[in-house]
Coordinates of C-alpha atoms and ligand atoms in Angstrom, one line a residue:
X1169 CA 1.5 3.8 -32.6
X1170 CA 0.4 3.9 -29.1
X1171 CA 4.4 4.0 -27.7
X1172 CA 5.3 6.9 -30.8
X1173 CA 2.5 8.7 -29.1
X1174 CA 3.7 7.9 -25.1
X1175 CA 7.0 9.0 -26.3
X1176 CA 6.4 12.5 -28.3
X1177 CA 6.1 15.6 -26.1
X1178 CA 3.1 16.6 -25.7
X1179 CA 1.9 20.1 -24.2
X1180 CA -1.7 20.7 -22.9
X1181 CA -3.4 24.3 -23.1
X1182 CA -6.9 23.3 -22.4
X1183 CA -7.3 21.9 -18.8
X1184 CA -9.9 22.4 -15.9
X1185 CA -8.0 21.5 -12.8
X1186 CA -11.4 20.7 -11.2
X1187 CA -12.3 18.4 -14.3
X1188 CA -9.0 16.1 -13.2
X1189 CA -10.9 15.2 -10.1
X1190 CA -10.7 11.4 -10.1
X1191 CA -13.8 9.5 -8.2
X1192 CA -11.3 8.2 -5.6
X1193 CA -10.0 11.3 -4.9
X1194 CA -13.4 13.0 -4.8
X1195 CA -14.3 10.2 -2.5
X1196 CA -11.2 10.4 0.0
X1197 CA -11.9 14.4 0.0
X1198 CA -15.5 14.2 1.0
X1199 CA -14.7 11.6 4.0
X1200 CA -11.8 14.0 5.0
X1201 CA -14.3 17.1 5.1
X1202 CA -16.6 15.4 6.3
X1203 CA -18.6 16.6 2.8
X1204 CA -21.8 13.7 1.6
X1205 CA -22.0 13.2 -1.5
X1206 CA -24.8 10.5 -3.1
X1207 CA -22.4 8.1 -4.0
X1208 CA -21.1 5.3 -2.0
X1209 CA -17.9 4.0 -3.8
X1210 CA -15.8 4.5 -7.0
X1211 CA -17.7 2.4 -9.2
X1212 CA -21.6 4.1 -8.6
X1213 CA -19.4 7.5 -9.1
X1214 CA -18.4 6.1 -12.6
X1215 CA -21.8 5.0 -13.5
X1216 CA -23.5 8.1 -13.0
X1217 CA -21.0 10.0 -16.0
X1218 CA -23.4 9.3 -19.1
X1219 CA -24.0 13.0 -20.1
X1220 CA -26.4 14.1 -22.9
X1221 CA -24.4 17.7 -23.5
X1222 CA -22.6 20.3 -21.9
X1223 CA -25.1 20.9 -18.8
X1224 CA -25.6 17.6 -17.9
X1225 CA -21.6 17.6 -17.3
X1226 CA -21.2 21.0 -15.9
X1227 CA -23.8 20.2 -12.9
X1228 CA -22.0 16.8 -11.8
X1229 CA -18.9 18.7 -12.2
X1230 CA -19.5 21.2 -9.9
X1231 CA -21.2 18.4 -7.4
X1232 CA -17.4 16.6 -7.5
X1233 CA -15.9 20.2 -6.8
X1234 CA -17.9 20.8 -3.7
X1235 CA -15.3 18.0 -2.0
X1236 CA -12.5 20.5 -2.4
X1237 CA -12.2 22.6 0.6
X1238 CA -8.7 22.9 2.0
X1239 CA -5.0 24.5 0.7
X1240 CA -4.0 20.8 0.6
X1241 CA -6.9 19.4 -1.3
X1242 CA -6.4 21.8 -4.3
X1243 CA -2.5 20.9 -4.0
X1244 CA -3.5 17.5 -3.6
X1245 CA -5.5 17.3 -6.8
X1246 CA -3.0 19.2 -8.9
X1247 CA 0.0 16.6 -7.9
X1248 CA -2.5 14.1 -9.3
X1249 CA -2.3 15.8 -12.6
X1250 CA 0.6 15.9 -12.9
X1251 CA 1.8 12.3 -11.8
X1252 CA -0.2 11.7 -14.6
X1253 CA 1.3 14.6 -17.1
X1254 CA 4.8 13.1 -15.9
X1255 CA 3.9 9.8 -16.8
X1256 CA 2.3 10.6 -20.2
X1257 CA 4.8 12.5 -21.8
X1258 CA 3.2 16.0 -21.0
X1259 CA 5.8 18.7 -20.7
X1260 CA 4.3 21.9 -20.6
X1261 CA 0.8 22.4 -19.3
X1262 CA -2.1 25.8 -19.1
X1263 CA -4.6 25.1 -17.0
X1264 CA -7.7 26.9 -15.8
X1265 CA -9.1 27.3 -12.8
X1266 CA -12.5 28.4 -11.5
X1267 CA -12.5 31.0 -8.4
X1268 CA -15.9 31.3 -8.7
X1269 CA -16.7 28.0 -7.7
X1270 CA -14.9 28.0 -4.2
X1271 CA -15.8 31.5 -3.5
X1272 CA -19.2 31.1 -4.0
X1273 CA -19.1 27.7 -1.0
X1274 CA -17.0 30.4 1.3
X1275 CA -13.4 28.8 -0.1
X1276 CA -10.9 31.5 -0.2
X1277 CA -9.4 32.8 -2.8
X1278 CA -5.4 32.4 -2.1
X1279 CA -6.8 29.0 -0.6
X1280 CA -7.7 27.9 -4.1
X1281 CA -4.5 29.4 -6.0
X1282 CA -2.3 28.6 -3.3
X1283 CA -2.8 25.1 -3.4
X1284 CA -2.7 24.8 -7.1
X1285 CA 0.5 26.7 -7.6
X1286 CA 2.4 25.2 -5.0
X1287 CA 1.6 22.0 -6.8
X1288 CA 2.4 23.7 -10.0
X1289 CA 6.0 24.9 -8.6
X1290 CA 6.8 21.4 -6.9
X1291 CA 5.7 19.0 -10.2
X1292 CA 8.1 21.7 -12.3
X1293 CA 11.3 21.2 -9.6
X1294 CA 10.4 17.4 -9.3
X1295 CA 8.9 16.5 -12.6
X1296 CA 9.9 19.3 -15.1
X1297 CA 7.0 20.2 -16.3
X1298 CA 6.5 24.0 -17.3
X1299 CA 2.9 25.9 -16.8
X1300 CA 1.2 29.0 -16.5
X1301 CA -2.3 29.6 -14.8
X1302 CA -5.6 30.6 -16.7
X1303 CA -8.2 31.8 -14.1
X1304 CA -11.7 31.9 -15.8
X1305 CA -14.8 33.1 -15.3
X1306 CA -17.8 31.3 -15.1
X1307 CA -20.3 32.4 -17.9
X1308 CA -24.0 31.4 -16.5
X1309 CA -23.0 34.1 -13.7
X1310 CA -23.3 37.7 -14.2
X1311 CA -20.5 39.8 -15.8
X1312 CA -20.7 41.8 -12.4
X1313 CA -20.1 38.5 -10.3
X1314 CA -17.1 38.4 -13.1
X1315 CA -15.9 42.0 -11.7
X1316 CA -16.3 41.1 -8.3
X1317 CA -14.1 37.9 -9.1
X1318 CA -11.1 40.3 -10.9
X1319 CA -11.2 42.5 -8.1
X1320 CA -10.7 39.7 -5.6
X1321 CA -7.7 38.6 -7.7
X1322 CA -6.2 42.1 -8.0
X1323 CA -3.4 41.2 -5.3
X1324 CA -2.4 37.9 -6.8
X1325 CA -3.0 39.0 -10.2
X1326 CA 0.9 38.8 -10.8
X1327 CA 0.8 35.1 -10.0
X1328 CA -2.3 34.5 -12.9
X1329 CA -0.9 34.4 -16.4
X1330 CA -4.4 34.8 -17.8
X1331 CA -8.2 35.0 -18.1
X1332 CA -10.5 32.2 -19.6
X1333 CA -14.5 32.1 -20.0
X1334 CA -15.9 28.5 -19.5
X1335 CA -19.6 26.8 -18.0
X1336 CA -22.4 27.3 -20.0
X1337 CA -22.0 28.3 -23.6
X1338 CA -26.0 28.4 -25.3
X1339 CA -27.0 31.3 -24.3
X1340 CA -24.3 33.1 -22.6
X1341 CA -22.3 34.4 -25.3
X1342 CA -19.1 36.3 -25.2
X1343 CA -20.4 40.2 -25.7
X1344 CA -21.6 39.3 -22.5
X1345 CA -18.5 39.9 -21.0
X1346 CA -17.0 42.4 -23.3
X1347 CA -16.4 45.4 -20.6
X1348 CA -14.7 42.9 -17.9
X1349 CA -12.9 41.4 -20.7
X1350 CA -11.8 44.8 -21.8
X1351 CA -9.9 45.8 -18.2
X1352 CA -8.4 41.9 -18.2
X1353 CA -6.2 43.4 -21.3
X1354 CA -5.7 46.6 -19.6
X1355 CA -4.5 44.9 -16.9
X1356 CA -1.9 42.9 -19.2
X1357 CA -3.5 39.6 -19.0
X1358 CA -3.9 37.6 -22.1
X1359 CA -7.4 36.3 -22.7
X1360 CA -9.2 33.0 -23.8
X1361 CA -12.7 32.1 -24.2
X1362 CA -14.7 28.9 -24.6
X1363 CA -16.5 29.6 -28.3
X1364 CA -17.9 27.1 -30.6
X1365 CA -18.1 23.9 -28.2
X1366 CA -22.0 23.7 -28.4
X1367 CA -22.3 27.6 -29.4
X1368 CA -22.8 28.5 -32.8
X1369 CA -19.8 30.1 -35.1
X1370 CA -21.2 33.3 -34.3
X1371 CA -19.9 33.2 -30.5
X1372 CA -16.5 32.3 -32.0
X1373 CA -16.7 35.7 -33.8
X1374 CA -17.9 37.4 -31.2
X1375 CA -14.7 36.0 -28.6
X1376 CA -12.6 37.1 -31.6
X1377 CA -14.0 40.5 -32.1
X1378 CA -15.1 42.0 -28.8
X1379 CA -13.2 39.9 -26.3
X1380 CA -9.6 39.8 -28.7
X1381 CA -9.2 36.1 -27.6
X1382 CA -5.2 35.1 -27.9
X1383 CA -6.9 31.5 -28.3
X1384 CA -10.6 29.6 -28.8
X1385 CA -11.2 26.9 -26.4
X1386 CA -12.7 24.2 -28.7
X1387 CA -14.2 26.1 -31.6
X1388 CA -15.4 23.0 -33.1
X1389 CA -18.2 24.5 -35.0
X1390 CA -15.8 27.2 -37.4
X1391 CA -16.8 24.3 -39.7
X1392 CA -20.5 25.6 -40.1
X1393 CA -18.6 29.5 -41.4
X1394 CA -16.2 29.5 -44.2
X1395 CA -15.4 32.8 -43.9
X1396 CA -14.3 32.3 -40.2
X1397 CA -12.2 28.9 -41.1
X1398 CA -10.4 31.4 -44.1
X1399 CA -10.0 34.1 -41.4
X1400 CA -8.3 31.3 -38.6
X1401 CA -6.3 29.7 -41.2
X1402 CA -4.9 33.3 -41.9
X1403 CA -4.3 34.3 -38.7
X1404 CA -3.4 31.1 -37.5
X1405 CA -5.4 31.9 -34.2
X1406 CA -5.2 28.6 -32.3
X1407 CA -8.4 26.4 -31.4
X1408 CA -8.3 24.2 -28.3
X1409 CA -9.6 21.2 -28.8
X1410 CA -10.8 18.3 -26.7
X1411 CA -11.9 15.0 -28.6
X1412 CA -12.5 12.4 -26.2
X1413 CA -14.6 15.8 -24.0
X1414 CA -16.4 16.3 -27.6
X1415 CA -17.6 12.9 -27.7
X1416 CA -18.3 12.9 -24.4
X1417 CA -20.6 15.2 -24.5
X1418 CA -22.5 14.4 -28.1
X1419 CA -21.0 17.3 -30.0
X1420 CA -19.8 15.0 -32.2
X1421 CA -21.9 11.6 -32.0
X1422 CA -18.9 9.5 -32.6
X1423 CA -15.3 9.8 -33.0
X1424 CA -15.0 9.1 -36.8
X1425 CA -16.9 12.1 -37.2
X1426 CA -14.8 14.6 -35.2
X1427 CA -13.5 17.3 -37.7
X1428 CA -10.2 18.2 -36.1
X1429 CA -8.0 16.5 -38.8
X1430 CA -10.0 18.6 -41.3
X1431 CA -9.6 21.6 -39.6
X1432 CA -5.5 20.6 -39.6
X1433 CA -5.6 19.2 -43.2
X1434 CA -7.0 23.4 -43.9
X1435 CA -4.1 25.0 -42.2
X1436 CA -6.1 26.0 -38.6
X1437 CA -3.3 26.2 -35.9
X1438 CA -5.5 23.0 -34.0
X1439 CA -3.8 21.6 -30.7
X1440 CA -5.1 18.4 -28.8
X1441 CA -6.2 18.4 -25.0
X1442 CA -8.0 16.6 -22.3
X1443 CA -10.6 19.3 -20.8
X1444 CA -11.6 17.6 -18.0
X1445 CA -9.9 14.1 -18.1
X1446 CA -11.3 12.1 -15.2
X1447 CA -15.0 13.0 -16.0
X1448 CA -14.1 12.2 -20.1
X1449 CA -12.3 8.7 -19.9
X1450 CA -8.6 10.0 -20.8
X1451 CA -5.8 12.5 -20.3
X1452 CA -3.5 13.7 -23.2
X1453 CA -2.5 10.1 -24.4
X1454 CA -5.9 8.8 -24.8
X1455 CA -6.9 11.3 -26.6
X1456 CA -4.1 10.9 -29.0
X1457 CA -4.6 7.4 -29.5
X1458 CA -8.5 7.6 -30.3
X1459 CA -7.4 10.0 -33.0
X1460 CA -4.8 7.7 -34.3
X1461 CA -7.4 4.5 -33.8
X1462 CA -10.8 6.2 -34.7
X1463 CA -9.9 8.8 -36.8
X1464 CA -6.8 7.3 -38.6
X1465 CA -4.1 10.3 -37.6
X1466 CA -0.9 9.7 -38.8
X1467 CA 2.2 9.8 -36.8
X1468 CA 3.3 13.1 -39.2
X1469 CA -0.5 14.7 -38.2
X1470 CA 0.3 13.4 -34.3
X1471 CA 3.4 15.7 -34.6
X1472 CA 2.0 18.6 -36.4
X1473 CA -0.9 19.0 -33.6
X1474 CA 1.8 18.9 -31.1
X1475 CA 4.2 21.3 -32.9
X1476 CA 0.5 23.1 -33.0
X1477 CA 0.5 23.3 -29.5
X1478 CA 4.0 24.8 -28.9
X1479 CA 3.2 27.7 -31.5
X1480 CA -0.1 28.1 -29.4
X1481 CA 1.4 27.8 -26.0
X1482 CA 2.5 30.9 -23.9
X1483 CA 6.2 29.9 -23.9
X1484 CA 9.3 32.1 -24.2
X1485 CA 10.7 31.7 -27.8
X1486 CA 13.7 30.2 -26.3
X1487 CA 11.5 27.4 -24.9
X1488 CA 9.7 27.1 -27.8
X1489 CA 12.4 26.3 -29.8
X1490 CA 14.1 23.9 -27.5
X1491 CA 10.6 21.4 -27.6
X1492 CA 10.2 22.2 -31.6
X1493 CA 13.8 20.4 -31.6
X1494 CA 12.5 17.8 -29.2
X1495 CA 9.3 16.9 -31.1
X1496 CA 11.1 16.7 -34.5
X1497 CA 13.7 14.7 -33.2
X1498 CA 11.0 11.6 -31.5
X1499 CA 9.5 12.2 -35.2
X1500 CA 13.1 11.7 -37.1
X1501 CA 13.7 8.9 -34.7
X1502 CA 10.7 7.3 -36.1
X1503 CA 11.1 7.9 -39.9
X1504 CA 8.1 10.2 -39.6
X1505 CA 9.0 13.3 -42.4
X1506 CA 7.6 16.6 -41.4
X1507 CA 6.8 19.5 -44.2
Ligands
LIG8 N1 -16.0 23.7 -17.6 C1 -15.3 22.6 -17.5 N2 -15.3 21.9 -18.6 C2 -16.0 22.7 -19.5 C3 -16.3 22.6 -20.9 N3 -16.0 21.5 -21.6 N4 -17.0 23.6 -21.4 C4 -17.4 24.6 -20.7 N5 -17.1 24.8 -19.4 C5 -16.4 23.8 -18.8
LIG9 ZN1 -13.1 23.3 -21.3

């Protein structure tokens, strides 16, 4: 199982770059900008990720961030990536980032995207891997700060391919953002929102209905609304979602209880992704395998999520087609039959 699962392509749509920030890294960054952080060494870094939720996370995630000052540090950190995404099987990825988070410590905007996407452009010469860039805003701040952001962006908007919401879900739902959402799609820009992770069903309706989301990020708790699950296996609007993250983080309390395979088995347009892999204990494999282990996936379900995950993905139809062919061929090479 584990080498089907190495050897099927695999694209990821639901990334935090920051969240990819492994403790030695974090650690070699800090001594290099001379940045203190309260941890001596890899292993005291490790111990202090037990999280009870979502906030627990979010505050030692933007702790490891603070290390990440220079063009060469966010470059740095996306090369890691995708060493690992080359190495995994990953062949497309969409990953967000969060401006607000270097802006706010004095970081410069291009700084930020310039370091990312020249890692982005090298790992697709050198290691073929396709992506497109998701800049999100962070939802605890105001919808103005989230204006101010945009507006910041508006010269290198043609190098962002779209607009995400992320941090803090409970109370911070989507209508709060509905009017800079609103002149994202006047701008062109597709949009995503984090819906559903810890918020209740109702902020999934709301990213659908007054932000137009192309895509929920996580969207776990559709479960709890039958009318929603009818209306996204209708639509076919695609939910990100994270399973090793959602454990992580006590949505679900164990992995045998995760309901993705349900949400599959019920015709939602489900994908698989890592979220934010060094804080979560895997990257795109892992996550695959504790479906397969824990949750007994079957190769066939492995293939549909990742056949999921083209449908979902921002991809020309040309390029879509080409990795359809390429995951049903590594499932016919395995005698795996797809409906
Ligand atoms: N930012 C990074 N990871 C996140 C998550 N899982 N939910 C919300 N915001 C995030
Ligand atoms: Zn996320």
């Amino acid at each position: 199982m584990d080498e089907f699962i190495a050897g099927l392509p695999k694209l990821e749509l639901h990334l935090h770059i920051e969240g990819t920030l492994e403790p030695d890294l974090m650690l070699r960054l800090a001594a290099r900008n001379g940045i203190s952080l309260p941890w001596a060494d890899e292993k005291s870094v490790r111990t202090a990720y037990e999280f009870d939720g979502l906030q627990s996370f979010l505050e030692l995630y933007y702790l490891g961030a603070s290390v990440l000052v220079t063009e060469q540090d966010f470059f740095d950190l996306t090369r890691a990536y995708l060493t690992r995404c080359a190495a995994e099987g990953v062949v497309h990825v969409e990953i967000f980032f969060d401006p607000q988070t270097h802006t706010a410590r004095g970081i410069p905007f291009a700084t930020v995207l310039g370091g990312i996407e020249r890692a982005l452009q090298t790992g697709e010469k050198e290691l073929g891997i396709s992506w497109r860039l998701i800049m999100s805003f962070l939802r605890h701040l105001s919808e103005e700060e989230a204006f101010a952001t945009l507006e910041q962006a508006m010269p290198l908007l043609d190098r962002i391919h779209g607009i995400g919401l992320d941090s803090g879900e409970r109370g911070n739902p989507p209508a709060k953002f509905v009017r800079v959402f609103a002149r994202c799609r006047e701008l062109g820009l597709p949009v995503v929102a984090h819906a559903g992770e810890e918020g209740p069903a109702d902020y999934i309706w709301q990213a659908i209905r007054e932000l137009q989301v192309r895509r929920i990020d996580h969207g776990v708790r559709c479960a709890e609304d039958p009318e929603l699950l009818c209306y996204l296996a209708d639509t076919r609007l695609p939910l990100t979602v994270c399973p090793l993250s959602n454990t992580r983080l006590k949505v679900f309390d164990q992995m045998a209880h995760h309901n993705v395979l349900n949400l599959l088995e019920q015709g939602l347009c489900v994908t698989i992704n890592s979220d934010d892999p060094a804080y979560f204990g895997g990257y795109m494999n892992a996550n695959f395998q504790a479906l397969a282990h824990e949750l007994g996936a079957s190769m066939s379900q492995l293939c549909r999520l990742s056949l999921n995950a083209v449908e979902a993905s921002w991809l020309s139809l040309a390029d879509k087609a080409r990795l359809t062919r390429e995951i049903r061929s590594h499932a016919a090479c395995h005698g795996v039959v797809l409906s």
